[in-house]
PDB file of C-alpha atoms in Angstrom:
ATOM      1  CA  MET A   1      83.318 -63.972 -42.443  1.00  0.00           C
ATOM      2  CA  VAL A   2      80.140 -65.909 -43.086  1.00  0.00           C
ATOM      3  CA  ASP A   3      78.391 -65.229 -46.391  1.00  0.00           C
ATOM      4  CA  THR A   4      74.989 -64.081 -45.183  1.00  0.00           C
ATOM      5  CA  HIS A   5      73.604 -64.282 -48.699  1.00  0.00           C
ATOM      6  CA  ASP A   6      73.874 -68.045 -48.427  1.00  0.00           C
ATOM      7  CA  ALA A   7      70.598 -69.908 -48.855  1.00  0.00           C
ATOM      8  CA  ASP A   8      71.090 -71.341 -45.352  1.00  0.00           C
ATOM      9  CA  TYR A   9      70.387 -67.948 -43.769  1.00  0.00           C
ATOM     10  CA  ASP A  10      67.075 -66.187 -43.127  1.00  0.00           C
ATOM     11  CA  VAL A  11      66.236 -62.559 -42.417  1.00  0.00           C
ATOM     12  CA  ALA A  12      63.957 -61.199 -39.708  1.00  0.00           C
ATOM     13  CA  THR A  13      62.887 -57.543 -39.687  1.00  0.00           C
ATOM     14  CA  LEU A  14      61.649 -56.168 -36.380  1.00  0.00           C
ATOM     15  CA  ALA A  15      60.610 -52.774 -35.006  1.00  0.00           C
ATOM     16  CA  GLY A  16      60.455 -52.313 -31.251  1.00  0.00           C
ATOM     17  CA  GLY A  17      61.186 -48.686 -30.536  1.00  0.00           C
ATOM     18  CA  CYS A  18      64.679 -47.330 -31.032  1.00  0.00           C
ATOM     19  CA  PHE A  19      66.745 -49.576 -33.283  1.00  0.00           C
ATOM     20  CA  TRP A  20      69.820 -49.173 -31.075  1.00  0.00           C
ATOM     21  CA  CYS A  21      68.208 -51.357 -28.379  1.00  0.00           C
ATOM     22  CA  LEU A  22      67.247 -54.179 -30.706  1.00  0.00           C
ATOM     23  CA  GLU A  23      70.572 -54.093 -32.515  1.00  0.00           C
ATOM     24  CA  ALA A  24      72.549 -54.379 -29.258  1.00  0.00           C
ATOM     25  CA  VAL A  25      70.513 -57.368 -28.113  1.00  0.00           C
ATOM     26  CA  TYR A  26      70.484 -59.318 -31.377  1.00  0.00           C
ATOM     27  CA  GLN A  27      74.229 -58.867 -31.839  1.00  0.00           C
ATOM     28  CA  ASP A  28      74.596 -61.096 -28.761  1.00  0.00           C
ATOM     29  CA  VAL A  29      72.331 -63.906 -30.020  1.00  0.00           C
ATOM     30  CA  GLN A  30      73.897 -67.216 -30.996  1.00  0.00           C
ATOM     31  CA  GLY A  31      73.209 -67.938 -34.682  1.00  0.00           C
ATOM     32  CA  VAL A  32      72.847 -64.287 -35.681  1.00  0.00           C
ATOM     33  CA  SER A  33      75.471 -63.343 -38.226  1.00  0.00           C
ATOM     34  CA  LYS A  34      74.494 -59.745 -38.974  1.00  0.00           C
ATOM     35  CA  VAL A  35      72.276 -56.991 -37.571  1.00  0.00           C
ATOM     36  CA  VAL A  36      71.633 -53.816 -39.554  1.00  0.00           C
ATOM     37  CA  SER A  37      69.700 -50.812 -38.276  1.00  0.00           C
ATOM     38  CA  GLY A  38      67.392 -49.143 -40.764  1.00  0.00           C
ATOM     39  CA  TYR A  39      63.917 -48.060 -41.747  1.00  0.00           C
ATOM     40  CA  MET A  40      60.901 -49.871 -43.167  1.00  0.00           C
ATOM     41  CA  GLY A  41      57.195 -49.403 -43.667  1.00  0.00           C
ATOM     42  CA  GLY A  42      57.013 -45.839 -44.899  1.00  0.00           C
ATOM     43  CA  HIS A  43      56.123 -43.945 -48.024  1.00  0.00           C
ATOM     44  CA  THR A  44      59.281 -41.890 -48.649  1.00  0.00           C
ATOM     45  CA  ASP A  45      62.205 -43.103 -50.749  1.00  0.00           C
ATOM     46  CA  ASN A  46      65.661 -42.970 -49.167  1.00  0.00           C
ATOM     47  CA  PRO A  47      64.559 -41.652 -45.764  1.00  0.00           C
ATOM     48  CA  THR A  48      67.080 -40.080 -43.432  1.00  0.00           C
ATOM     49  CA  TYR A  49      67.137 -40.384 -39.657  1.00  0.00           C
ATOM     50  CA  ARG A  50      66.026 -36.771 -39.312  1.00  0.00           C
ATOM     51  CA  ALA A  51      63.073 -37.341 -41.683  1.00  0.00           C
ATOM     52  CA  VAL A  52      62.047 -40.579 -39.950  1.00  0.00           C
ATOM     53  CA  CYS A  53      62.254 -38.903 -36.518  1.00  0.00           C
ATOM     54  CA  SER A  54      59.869 -36.197 -37.756  1.00  0.00           C
ATOM     55  CA  GLY A  55      57.198 -38.892 -37.971  1.00  0.00           C
ATOM     56  CA  ASN A  56      56.243 -37.756 -41.464  1.00  0.00           C
ATOM     57  CA  THR A  57      57.735 -40.599 -43.545  1.00  0.00           C
ATOM     58  CA  GLY A  58      55.686 -43.450 -42.094  1.00  0.00           C
ATOM     59  CA  HIS A  59      58.809 -45.543 -41.521  1.00  0.00           C
ATOM     60  CA  ALA A  60      59.580 -47.450 -38.367  1.00  0.00           C
ATOM     61  CA  GLU A  61      63.065 -47.804 -36.942  1.00  0.00           C
ATOM     62  CA  VAL A  62      63.868 -51.483 -37.561  1.00  0.00           C
ATOM     63  CA  VAL A  63      66.641 -53.992 -37.415  1.00  0.00           C
ATOM     64  CA  GLN A  64      67.254 -56.579 -40.088  1.00  0.00           C
ATOM     65  CA  VAL A  65      68.619 -59.678 -38.450  1.00  0.00           C
ATOM     66  CA  THR A  66      70.392 -62.234 -40.621  1.00  0.00           C
ATOM     67  CA  PHE A  67      70.431 -65.587 -38.854  1.00  0.00           C
ATOM     68  CA  ASP A  68      71.108 -69.267 -39.290  1.00  0.00           C
ATOM     69  CA  PRO A  69      67.816 -71.081 -38.581  1.00  0.00           C
ATOM     70  CA  ASN A  70      69.842 -74.212 -37.755  1.00  0.00           C
ATOM     71  CA  GLN A  71      71.295 -72.324 -34.762  1.00  0.00           C
ATOM     72  CA  VAL A  72      68.409 -70.077 -33.696  1.00  0.00           C
ATOM     73  CA  ALA A  73      64.764 -70.422 -34.650  1.00  0.00           C
ATOM     74  CA  TYR A  74      62.739 -67.490 -35.945  1.00  0.00           C
ATOM     75  CA  LYS A  75      60.264 -68.089 -33.103  1.00  0.00           C
ATOM     76  CA  ASP A  76      63.118 -67.751 -30.611  1.00  0.00           C
ATOM     77  CA  LEU A  77      64.060 -64.393 -32.158  1.00  0.00           C
ATOM     78  CA  LEU A  78      60.436 -63.344 -31.749  1.00  0.00           C
ATOM     79  CA  GLY A  79      60.366 -64.581 -28.159  1.00  0.00           C
ATOM     80  CA  ILE A  80      63.353 -62.381 -27.386  1.00  0.00           C
ATOM     81  CA  PHE A  81      61.677 -59.480 -29.199  1.00  0.00           C
ATOM     82  CA  PHE A  82      58.545 -59.709 -27.048  1.00  0.00           C
ATOM     83  CA  GLY A  83      60.667 -60.080 -23.929  1.00  0.00           C
ATOM     84  CA  ILE A  84      62.779 -56.951 -24.385  1.00  0.00           C
ATOM     85  CA  HIS A  85      60.244 -54.310 -25.403  1.00  0.00           C
ATOM     86  CA  ASP A  86      56.691 -53.372 -24.463  1.00  0.00           C
ATOM     87  CA  PRO A  87      54.443 -54.544 -27.315  1.00  0.00           C
ATOM     88  CA  THR A  88      51.341 -53.058 -25.660  1.00  0.00           C
ATOM     89  CA  THR A  89      52.109 -49.368 -26.161  1.00  0.00           C
ATOM     90  CA  LEU A  90      50.914 -47.960 -29.457  1.00  0.00           C
ATOM     91  CA  ASN A  91      53.566 -45.929 -31.282  1.00  0.00           C
ATOM     92  CA  ARG A  92      55.726 -45.664 -28.217  1.00  0.00           C
ATOM     93  CA  GLN A  93      58.589 -47.201 -26.266  1.00  0.00           C
ATOM     94  CA  GLY A  94      59.342 -45.385 -23.035  1.00  0.00           C
ATOM     95  CA  HIS A  95      60.015 -41.734 -23.781  1.00  0.00           C
ATOM     96  CA  ASP A  96      60.293 -42.412 -27.546  1.00  0.00           C
ATOM     97  CA  ILE A  97      56.913 -41.443 -28.989  1.00  0.00           C
ATOM     98  CA  GLY A  98      55.705 -41.559 -32.602  1.00  0.00           C
ATOM     99  CA  THR A  99      54.877 -44.054 -35.331  1.00  0.00           C
ATOM    100  CA  GLN A 100      58.591 -44.471 -36.013  1.00  0.00           C
ATOM    101  CA  TYR A 101      58.815 -46.236 -32.623  1.00  0.00           C
ATOM    102  CA  ARG A 102      55.907 -48.631 -33.209  1.00  0.00           C
ATOM    103  CA  SER A 103      56.109 -52.306 -32.470  1.00  0.00           C
ATOM    104  CA  ALA A 104      56.044 -54.333 -35.691  1.00  0.00           C
ATOM    105  CA  VAL A 105      57.056 -57.632 -37.194  1.00  0.00           C
ATOM    106  CA  PHE A 106      57.721 -57.250 -40.913  1.00  0.00           C
ATOM    107  CA  TYR A 107      57.418 -60.783 -42.240  1.00  0.00           C
ATOM    108  CA  HIS A 108      59.264 -62.028 -45.328  1.00  0.00           C
ATOM    109  CA  ASN A 109      57.063 -65.057 -46.055  1.00  0.00           C
ATOM    110  CA  ASP A 110      53.899 -66.796 -44.897  1.00  0.00           C
ATOM    111  CA  VAL A 111      55.804 -69.024 -42.471  1.00  0.00           C
ATOM    112  CA  GLN A 112      57.130 -65.931 -40.666  1.00  0.00           C
ATOM    113  CA  LYS A 113      53.652 -64.388 -40.649  1.00  0.00           C
ATOM    114  CA  GLU A 114      52.120 -67.478 -39.055  1.00  0.00           C
ATOM    115  CA  ALA A 115      54.963 -67.706 -36.524  1.00  0.00           C
ATOM    116  CA  ALA A 116      54.520 -64.045 -35.554  1.00  0.00           C
ATOM    117  CA  GLU A 117      50.780 -64.467 -35.064  1.00  0.00           C
ATOM    118  CA  GLN A 118      51.335 -67.598 -32.966  1.00  0.00           C
ATOM    119  CA  VAL A 119      54.040 -66.012 -30.790  1.00  0.00           C
ATOM    120  CA  ILE A 120      51.856 -62.943 -30.227  1.00  0.00           C
ATOM    121  CA  ALA A 121      48.953 -65.145 -29.121  1.00  0.00           C
ATOM    122  CA  GLU A 122      51.254 -67.003 -26.729  1.00  0.00           C
ATOM    123  CA  ALA A 123      52.919 -63.813 -25.437  1.00  0.00           C
ATOM    124  CA  GLN A 124      49.603 -62.112 -24.701  1.00  0.00           C
ATOM    125  CA  ASP A 125      49.287 -64.025 -21.418  1.00  0.00           C
ATOM    126  CA  ALA A 126      52.367 -62.203 -20.090  1.00  0.00           C
ATOM    127  CA  TRP A 127      50.795 -58.758 -20.594  1.00  0.00           C
ATOM    128  CA  ASP A 128      47.892 -57.041 -18.843  1.00  0.00           C
ATOM    129  CA  ASN A 129      47.101 -54.896 -21.894  1.00  0.00           C
ATOM    130  CA  PRO A 130      46.538 -56.080 -25.473  1.00  0.00           C
ATOM    131  CA  ILE A 131      49.594 -56.509 -27.685  1.00  0.00           C
ATOM    132  CA  VAL A 132      49.434 -53.894 -30.461  1.00  0.00           C
ATOM    133  CA  THR A 133      52.386 -55.167 -32.504  1.00  0.00           C
ATOM    134  CA  GLU A 134      51.724 -54.877 -36.237  1.00  0.00           C
ATOM    135  CA  VAL A 135      52.301 -57.972 -38.346  1.00  0.00           C
ATOM    136  CA  THR A 136      52.810 -56.697 -41.853  1.00  0.00           C
ATOM    137  CA  PRO A 137      54.620 -57.742 -45.041  1.00  0.00           C
ATOM    138  CA  ALA A 138      58.222 -56.643 -45.356  1.00  0.00           C
ATOM    139  CA  VAL A 139      58.720 -53.911 -47.910  1.00  0.00           C
ATOM    140  CA  ARG A 140      61.813 -52.050 -49.006  1.00  0.00           C
ATOM    141  CA  PHE A 141      64.475 -51.808 -46.318  1.00  0.00           C
ATOM    142  CA  TYR A 142      66.589 -48.680 -46.085  1.00  0.00           C
ATOM    143  CA  GLU A 143      69.841 -48.998 -44.174  1.00  0.00           C
ATOM    144  CA  ALA A 144      70.313 -46.279 -41.563  1.00  0.00           C
ATOM    145  CA  GLU A 145      73.257 -43.933 -41.685  1.00  0.00           C
ATOM    146  CA  ASP A 146      76.659 -45.396 -40.751  1.00  0.00           C
ATOM    147  CA  TYR A 147      76.770 -43.734 -37.324  1.00  0.00           C
ATOM    148  CA  HIS A 148      73.677 -45.739 -36.277  1.00  0.00           C
ATOM    149  CA  GLN A 149      75.332 -49.087 -36.992  1.00  0.00           C
ATOM    150  CA  ASN A 150      76.864 -50.796 -33.945  1.00  0.00           C
ATOM    151  CA  TYR A 151      75.695 -47.788 -31.959  1.00  0.00           C
ATOM    152  CA  PHE A 152      75.749 -49.311 -28.478  1.00  0.00           C
ATOM    153  CA  ARG A 153      79.105 -51.007 -29.046  1.00  0.00           C
ATOM    154  CA  ASN A 154      80.579 -47.731 -30.275  1.00  0.00           C
ATOM    155  CA  ASN A 155      78.892 -45.453 -27.707  1.00  0.00           C
ATOM    156  CA  PRO A 156      78.324 -47.392 -24.467  1.00  0.00           C
ATOM    157  CA  SER A 157      78.756 -44.282 -22.297  1.00  0.00           C
ATOM    158  CA  GLN A 158      76.308 -42.144 -24.273  1.00  0.00           C
ATOM    159  CA  PRO A 159      73.447 -41.183 -21.887  1.00  0.00           C
ATOM    160  CA  TYR A 160      70.669 -42.878 -23.932  1.00  0.00           C
ATOM    161  CA  CYS A 161      72.780 -46.024 -24.087  1.00  0.00           C
ATOM    162  CA  THR A 162      73.398 -46.126 -20.333  1.00  0.00           C
ATOM    163  CA  ALA A 163      69.787 -45.293 -19.428  1.00  0.00           C
ATOM    164  CA  VAL A 164      67.836 -47.247 -22.057  1.00  0.00           C
ATOM    165  CA  VAL A 165      69.945 -49.630 -24.143  1.00  0.00           C
ATOM    166  CA  ALA A 166      72.131 -51.124 -21.402  1.00  0.00           C
ATOM    167  CA  PRO A 167      69.173 -52.215 -19.210  1.00  0.00           C
ATOM    168  CA  LYS A 168      67.597 -54.030 -22.185  1.00  0.00           C
ATOM    169  CA  VAL A 169      70.878 -55.783 -22.954  1.00  0.00           C
ATOM    170  CA  THR A 170      71.201 -56.755 -19.274  1.00  0.00           C
ATOM    171  CA  LYS A 171      67.622 -58.068 -19.235  1.00  0.00           C
ATOM    172  CA  PHE A 172      68.277 -60.107 -22.372  1.00  0.00           C
ATOM    173  CA  ARG A 173      71.473 -61.589 -20.942  1.00  0.00           C
ATOM    174  CA  LYS A 174      69.699 -62.495 -17.684  1.00  0.00           C
ATOM    175  CA  TYR A 175      66.544 -64.073 -19.118  1.00  0.00           C
ATOM    176  CA  TYR A 176      67.889 -65.498 -22.378  1.00  0.00           C
ATOM    177  CA  SER A 177      71.334 -66.715 -21.307  1.00  0.00           C
ATOM    178  CA  ASP A 178      70.759 -69.931 -23.281  1.00  0.00           C
ATOM    179  CA  LYS A 179      70.624 -67.841 -26.472  1.00  0.00           C
ATOM    180  CA  LEU A 180      73.868 -65.916 -25.870  1.00  0.00           C
ATOM    181  CA  ARG A 181      76.586 -66.006 -28.470  1.00  0.00           C
ATOM    182  CA  ILE A 182      79.578 -67.964 -27.255  1.00  0.00           C
ATOM    183  CA  ALA A 183      82.565 -65.641 -26.896  1.00  0.00           C
ATOM    184  CA  SER A 184      85.316 -66.484 -29.313  1.00  0.00           C
TER     185      SER A 184
END
């Protein structure tokens, strides 16, 4: 197992609707060593899934992606992010509605902030409506409950997974095949 606390690894924190979708995609990206579903950006300590889903905590469902920047660039992770969700819908992804489903890049340093702003400017040409993705400093990350981790891998036949997650994974694999993890 790779030590993801090694100085050679970086962390990206992204919110693009339900964390199950993002987690499933980033687990397939070459250079990503760990993906953890959780919550960020709210005002409640130790939020639970039920509390976050109420929309009252201010948290977004996020994934924290630990990656080796020598294998995959942060900008490439952002390119995938903007390719697999709709960054033009405010507080919504499909039928998931509320601030907990907002599109956001939580940056961990100024380099990530600048990269996010640049990628958004470049991605805007692909969308008819304005991109509403927040670019905001990363704050305390709260890991989601155990049953949310590896959700798609553990529940591929669950209706939400077949209707929503699987198509995003398929789209990623089709359009970003050069970023796929090599099967071992």
